[in-house]
Amino acid sequence: MMYNEHEPTDIQRVSAFPRGRLITFEGIDGSGKTTQIEKLSARLAESGIPVRVLREPGGTVIGEAIRRILLDKAHTGMCTETELLLFAAARAQLVREVILPDLEAGKWVICDRFFDSTAAYQGFGRQLDPDTIRSLNQLAVGTCRPDLTILLDLPVQAALDRLVGRKNKQDRLDHESVAFMERTRQGYRQLALAEPDRIIVMDAALQETELAEKIYHKIREGLAT
Ligand code: TYD
């Protein structure tokens, strides 16, 4: 297809409209993202905002298939570069198939993990080259960047204590060392320092309801409609 300079691209269309908002949740495993996402989406929906909740990797048929490959316990031989490319592939699909059209339609999209997970887990956790990760993230998302990111920060030991109760649903990525989790947590904190306007660090050790209240207020403050 010929590129027509008068026809806006998908991305230009999205930035020209009264668009929805993209909110992402980040944090190490066990930081409580799922509970907080449920609470926030329910609260936004109650106030009349159309909300869609997505998770990464996943959220599309192709993305869910990639998720199964990534999490399969039999895939112990997966090299870190393959892992990185699979996460990026699932994200590229999700952005184009779901997130951009939803934002264009005025929905608020809440995503359980997004490109900061790759920067933290593959960059800091697995220690892959940060420049390569940046370019891959860029390729995967184009100009689709989160309006706001909630980082649920929790000491590794506290996260591990919470994960004990979930032992029965362990997958390939649940077998990481404490050192890996520590690098990932510290990586997240560095990312937040570099982008303080976008990434809001919340104390994930707070009591659930109190934390939900604080997150809701940060969102309303940061994303005034
Ligand atoms: P999941 O079961 O969704 O974990 P959680 O409920 O904690 O989000 O599995 C996702 C796993 O994949 C999690 O361990 C984090 C990891 N991950 C990466 O390493 N890189 C990424 O880019 C993404 C999106 C996830």
Coordinates of C-alpha atoms and ligand atoms in Angstrom, one line a residue:
M1 CA 0.0 0.0 0.0
M2 CA 1.3 3.5 -0.9
Y3 CA 1.9 5.8 2.0
N4 CA -0.3 8.8 1.6
E5 CA 0.9 11.9 3.5
H6 CA -2.6 13.4 3.7
E7 CA -4.0 10.3 5.4
P8 CA -3.3 10.3 9.1
T9 CA -1.6 7.1 10.4
D10 CA -3.3 5.2 13.2
I11 CA -1.0 6.9 15.7
Q12 CA -1.6 10.4 14.4
R13 CA -5.3 9.8 14.6
V14 CA -5.0 8.7 18.2
S15 CA -3.1 11.8 19.2
A16 CA -5.5 14.1 17.5
F17 CA -8.7 13.1 19.4
P18 CA -10.0 13.5 22.9
R19 CA -8.5 10.1 23.6
G20 CA -8.9 7.7 26.4
R21 CA -6.0 7.1 28.9
L22 CA -3.5 4.3 29.2
I23 CA -2.6 3.4 32.8
T24 CA -0.1 0.7 33.4
F25 CA 0.6 -1.2 36.6
E26 CA 4.1 -2.5 37.4
G27 CA 5.9 -4.3 40.2
I28 CA 7.7 -7.5 41.0
D29 CA 5.7 -10.7 41.3
G30 CA 3.7 -10.7 44.5
S31 CA 3.4 -6.9 44.6
G32 CA -0.4 -7.0 44.5
K33 CA -1.1 -5.6 41.0
T34 CA -4.1 -7.8 40.3
T35 CA -6.1 -6.8 43.4
Q36 CA -5.3 -3.1 42.9
I37 CA -6.2 -3.2 39.2
E38 CA -9.6 -4.8 40.0
K39 CA -10.3 -2.1 42.6
L40 CA -9.3 0.8 40.4
S41 CA -11.2 -0.4 37.3
A42 CA -14.4 -0.9 39.4
R43 CA -14.1 2.6 40.8
L44 CA -13.5 4.2 37.5
A45 CA -16.3 2.3 35.9
E46 CA -18.6 3.4 38.8
S47 CA -17.8 7.0 37.9
G48 CA -19.0 6.4 34.4
I49 CA -15.6 5.9 32.6
P50 CA -15.4 3.2 30.0
V51 CA -12.6 0.9 31.2
R52 CA -10.8 -2.1 29.7
V53 CA -8.4 -4.2 31.7
L54 CA -5.6 -6.1 29.9
R55 CA -2.6 -8.1 30.9
E56 CA 0.8 -8.7 29.5
P57 CA 1.9 -10.9 28.0
G58 CA -1.6 -11.7 26.6
G59 CA -4.8 -9.8 25.8
T60 CA -5.0 -11.0 22.2
V61 CA -5.3 -14.5 20.8
I62 CA -1.8 -14.2 19.4
G63 CA -0.5 -12.7 22.7
E64 CA -2.1 -15.5 24.8
A65 CA -0.5 -18.1 22.6
I66 CA 2.9 -16.3 23.1
R67 CA 2.1 -16.2 26.9
R68 CA 1.7 -20.0 27.0
I69 CA 5.1 -20.5 25.3
L70 CA 6.7 -18.1 27.7
L71 CA 5.3 -19.6 30.9
D72 CA 5.5 -23.3 29.9
K73 CA 7.5 -25.1 32.6
A74 CA 8.8 -27.5 30.0
H75 CA 10.7 -24.6 28.3
T76 CA 13.6 -24.6 30.6
G77 CA 15.9 -24.1 27.6
M78 CA 14.5 -20.8 26.5
C79 CA 17.4 -18.3 26.1
T80 CA 17.0 -14.8 27.4
E81 CA 17.0 -13.2 23.9
T82 CA 14.1 -15.4 22.8
E83 CA 12.3 -14.4 25.9
L84 CA 12.8 -10.7 25.2
L85 CA 11.6 -11.0 21.6
L86 CA 8.5 -13.0 22.7
F87 CA 7.5 -10.3 25.2
A88 CA 8.0 -7.6 22.6
A89 CA 6.0 -9.6 20.0
A90 CA 3.0 -10.0 22.4
R91 CA 3.2 -6.3 23.2
A92 CA 3.3 -5.2 19.5
Q93 CA 0.2 -7.2 18.8
L94 CA -1.7 -5.9 21.9
V95 CA -0.9 -2.2 21.1
R96 CA -2.1 -2.4 17.5
E97 CA -5.0 -4.8 17.9
V98 CA -6.5 -3.5 21.2
I99 CA -4.9 -0.5 22.9
L100 CA -4.8 2.0 20.1
P101 CA -8.3 1.3 18.9
D102 CA -9.6 1.5 22.5
L103 CA -7.8 4.8 23.2
E104 CA -9.2 6.2 19.9
A105 CA -12.7 5.2 21.0
G106 CA -12.2 7.1 24.3
K107 CA -11.7 4.1 26.6
W108 CA -9.4 4.1 29.6
V109 CA -7.1 1.1 29.3
I110 CA -5.5 -0.4 32.4
C111 CA -2.7 -2.7 31.6
D112 CA -1.2 -5.2 34.0
R113 CA 2.4 -4.8 33.0
F114 CA 3.8 -3.0 29.9
F115 CA 7.2 -2.0 28.5
D116 CA 8.6 -1.1 31.9
S117 CA 8.4 -4.8 32.8
T118 CA 10.7 -5.6 29.9
A119 CA 13.1 -2.9 31.0
A120 CA 13.0 -4.1 34.7
Y121 CA 13.0 -7.9 34.2
Q122 CA 15.0 -8.4 31.0
G123 CA 17.1 -5.3 31.4
F124 CA 18.0 -5.2 35.1
G125 CA 16.9 -8.8 36.1
R126 CA 18.5 -10.7 33.2
Q127 CA 21.0 -7.9 32.5
L128 CA 20.5 -7.7 28.8
D129 CA 21.8 -4.6 26.9
P130 CA 19.6 -1.6 27.9
D131 CA 20.0 0.0 24.4
T132 CA 18.7 -3.1 22.7
I133 CA 15.8 -3.2 25.1
R134 CA 15.0 0.5 24.5
S135 CA 14.9 0.0 20.7
L136 CA 12.8 -3.2 21.0
N137 CA 10.3 -1.5 23.3
Q138 CA 10.2 1.4 20.9
L139 CA 9.5 -0.9 18.0
A140 CA 6.8 -2.7 19.9
V141 CA 4.8 0.3 21.1
G142 CA 5.5 3.1 18.5
T143 CA 4.3 6.3 20.1
C144 CA 1.8 4.5 22.4
R145 CA 3.1 5.4 25.8
P146 CA 1.4 5.1 29.2
D147 CA -0.2 8.4 30.5
L148 CA 0.5 7.2 34.0
T149 CA 2.3 4.2 35.5
I150 CA 1.7 2.9 39.0
L151 CA 4.7 1.1 40.4
L152 CA 3.8 -1.1 43.4
D153 CA 7.0 -1.2 45.3
L154 CA 7.6 -3.9 47.8
P155 CA 10.7 -5.4 49.4
V156 CA 11.6 -8.8 47.9
Q157 CA 11.1 -10.7 51.1
A158 CA 7.6 -9.4 51.6
A159 CA 6.8 -10.3 48.0
L160 CA 8.1 -13.8 48.5
D161 CA 6.0 -14.2 51.7
R162 CA 2.9 -13.3 49.7
L163 CA 3.9 -15.7 46.9
V164 CA 4.1 -18.7 49.2
G165 CA 0.3 -19.0 49.2
R166 CA 0.3 -19.2 45.4
K167 CA 2.8 -22.1 45.1
N168 CA 0.2 -24.3 43.2
K169 CA 0.2 -22.0 40.2
Q170 CA 3.9 -21.7 39.6
D171 CA 5.2 -21.3 36.0
R172 CA 8.5 -21.1 34.3
L173 CA 9.0 -17.5 35.3
D174 CA 8.2 -18.2 39.0
H175 CA 11.5 -19.9 39.5
E176 CA 13.8 -16.9 39.7
S177 CA 16.3 -16.3 42.4
V178 CA 16.1 -13.7 45.1
A179 CA 19.0 -11.9 43.5
F180 CA 17.1 -11.6 40.2
M181 CA 14.0 -10.3 42.1
E182 CA 16.2 -7.7 43.9
R183 CA 17.8 -6.5 40.6
T184 CA 14.3 -6.2 39.1
R185 CA 12.9 -4.3 42.0
Q186 CA 15.9 -1.9 42.0
G187 CA 15.6 -1.6 38.3
Y188 CA 12.0 -0.5 38.6
R189 CA 13.0 2.1 41.2
Q190 CA 15.6 3.5 38.8
L191 CA 13.1 3.7 36.0
A192 CA 10.8 5.7 38.3
L193 CA 13.6 8.1 39.2
A194 CA 14.3 8.7 35.5
E195 CA 10.6 9.5 34.7
P196 CA 9.0 10.8 37.9
D197 CA 6.2 12.5 36.1
R198 CA 5.0 9.3 34.5
I199 CA 5.9 6.6 37.0
I200 CA 4.3 7.0 40.5
V201 CA 5.9 4.8 43.2
M202 CA 3.4 3.5 45.7
D203 CA 4.1 1.6 48.9
A204 CA 2.7 -1.9 48.2
A205 CA 3.0 -2.9 51.9
L206 CA 0.1 -0.6 52.7
Q207 CA -3.2 -2.1 53.7
E208 CA -5.2 -3.0 50.5
T209 CA -8.1 -0.6 50.9
E210 CA -5.9 2.3 51.9
L211 CA -3.6 1.7 49.0
A212 CA -6.5 1.5 46.6
E213 CA -7.8 4.9 47.8
K214 CA -4.3 6.5 47.3
I215 CA -4.0 5.0 43.9
Y216 CA -7.5 6.3 42.9
H217 CA -6.6 9.8 44.0
K218 CA -3.3 9.8 42.2
I219 CA -5.0 8.8 39.0
R220 CA -7.7 11.4 39.3
E221 CA -5.1 14.0 40.1
G222 CA -2.7 13.0 37.3
L223 CA -5.4 12.4 34.7
A224 CA -8.0 15.1 35.2
T225 CA -10.7 14.7 32.6
Ligands
TYD1 P1 2.2 -13.4 35.3 O1 1.7 -14.7 35.7 O2 1.3 -12.4 34.5 O3 2.8 -12.6 36.6 P2 2.2 -11.4 37.4 O4 0.8 -11.9 37.8 O5 3.1 -11.2 38.5 O6 2.2 -10.3 36.5 O7 3.6 -13.6 34.5 C1 4.2 -12.6 33.9 C2 5.7 -12.9 34.2 O8 6.4 -12.4 33.1 C3 6.2 -12.1 35.4 O9 7.1 -12.9 36.1 C4 6.9 -11.0 34.8 C5 7.4 -11.5 33.5 N1 7.6 -10.5 32.5 C6 8.8 -10.2 32.0 O10 9.8 -10.8 32.4 N2 9.0 -9.3 31.0 C7 7.9 -8.6 30.4 O11 8.1 -7.8 29.5 C8 6.6 -8.9 30.9 C9 5.4 -8.2 30.4 C10 6.5 -9.9 31.9

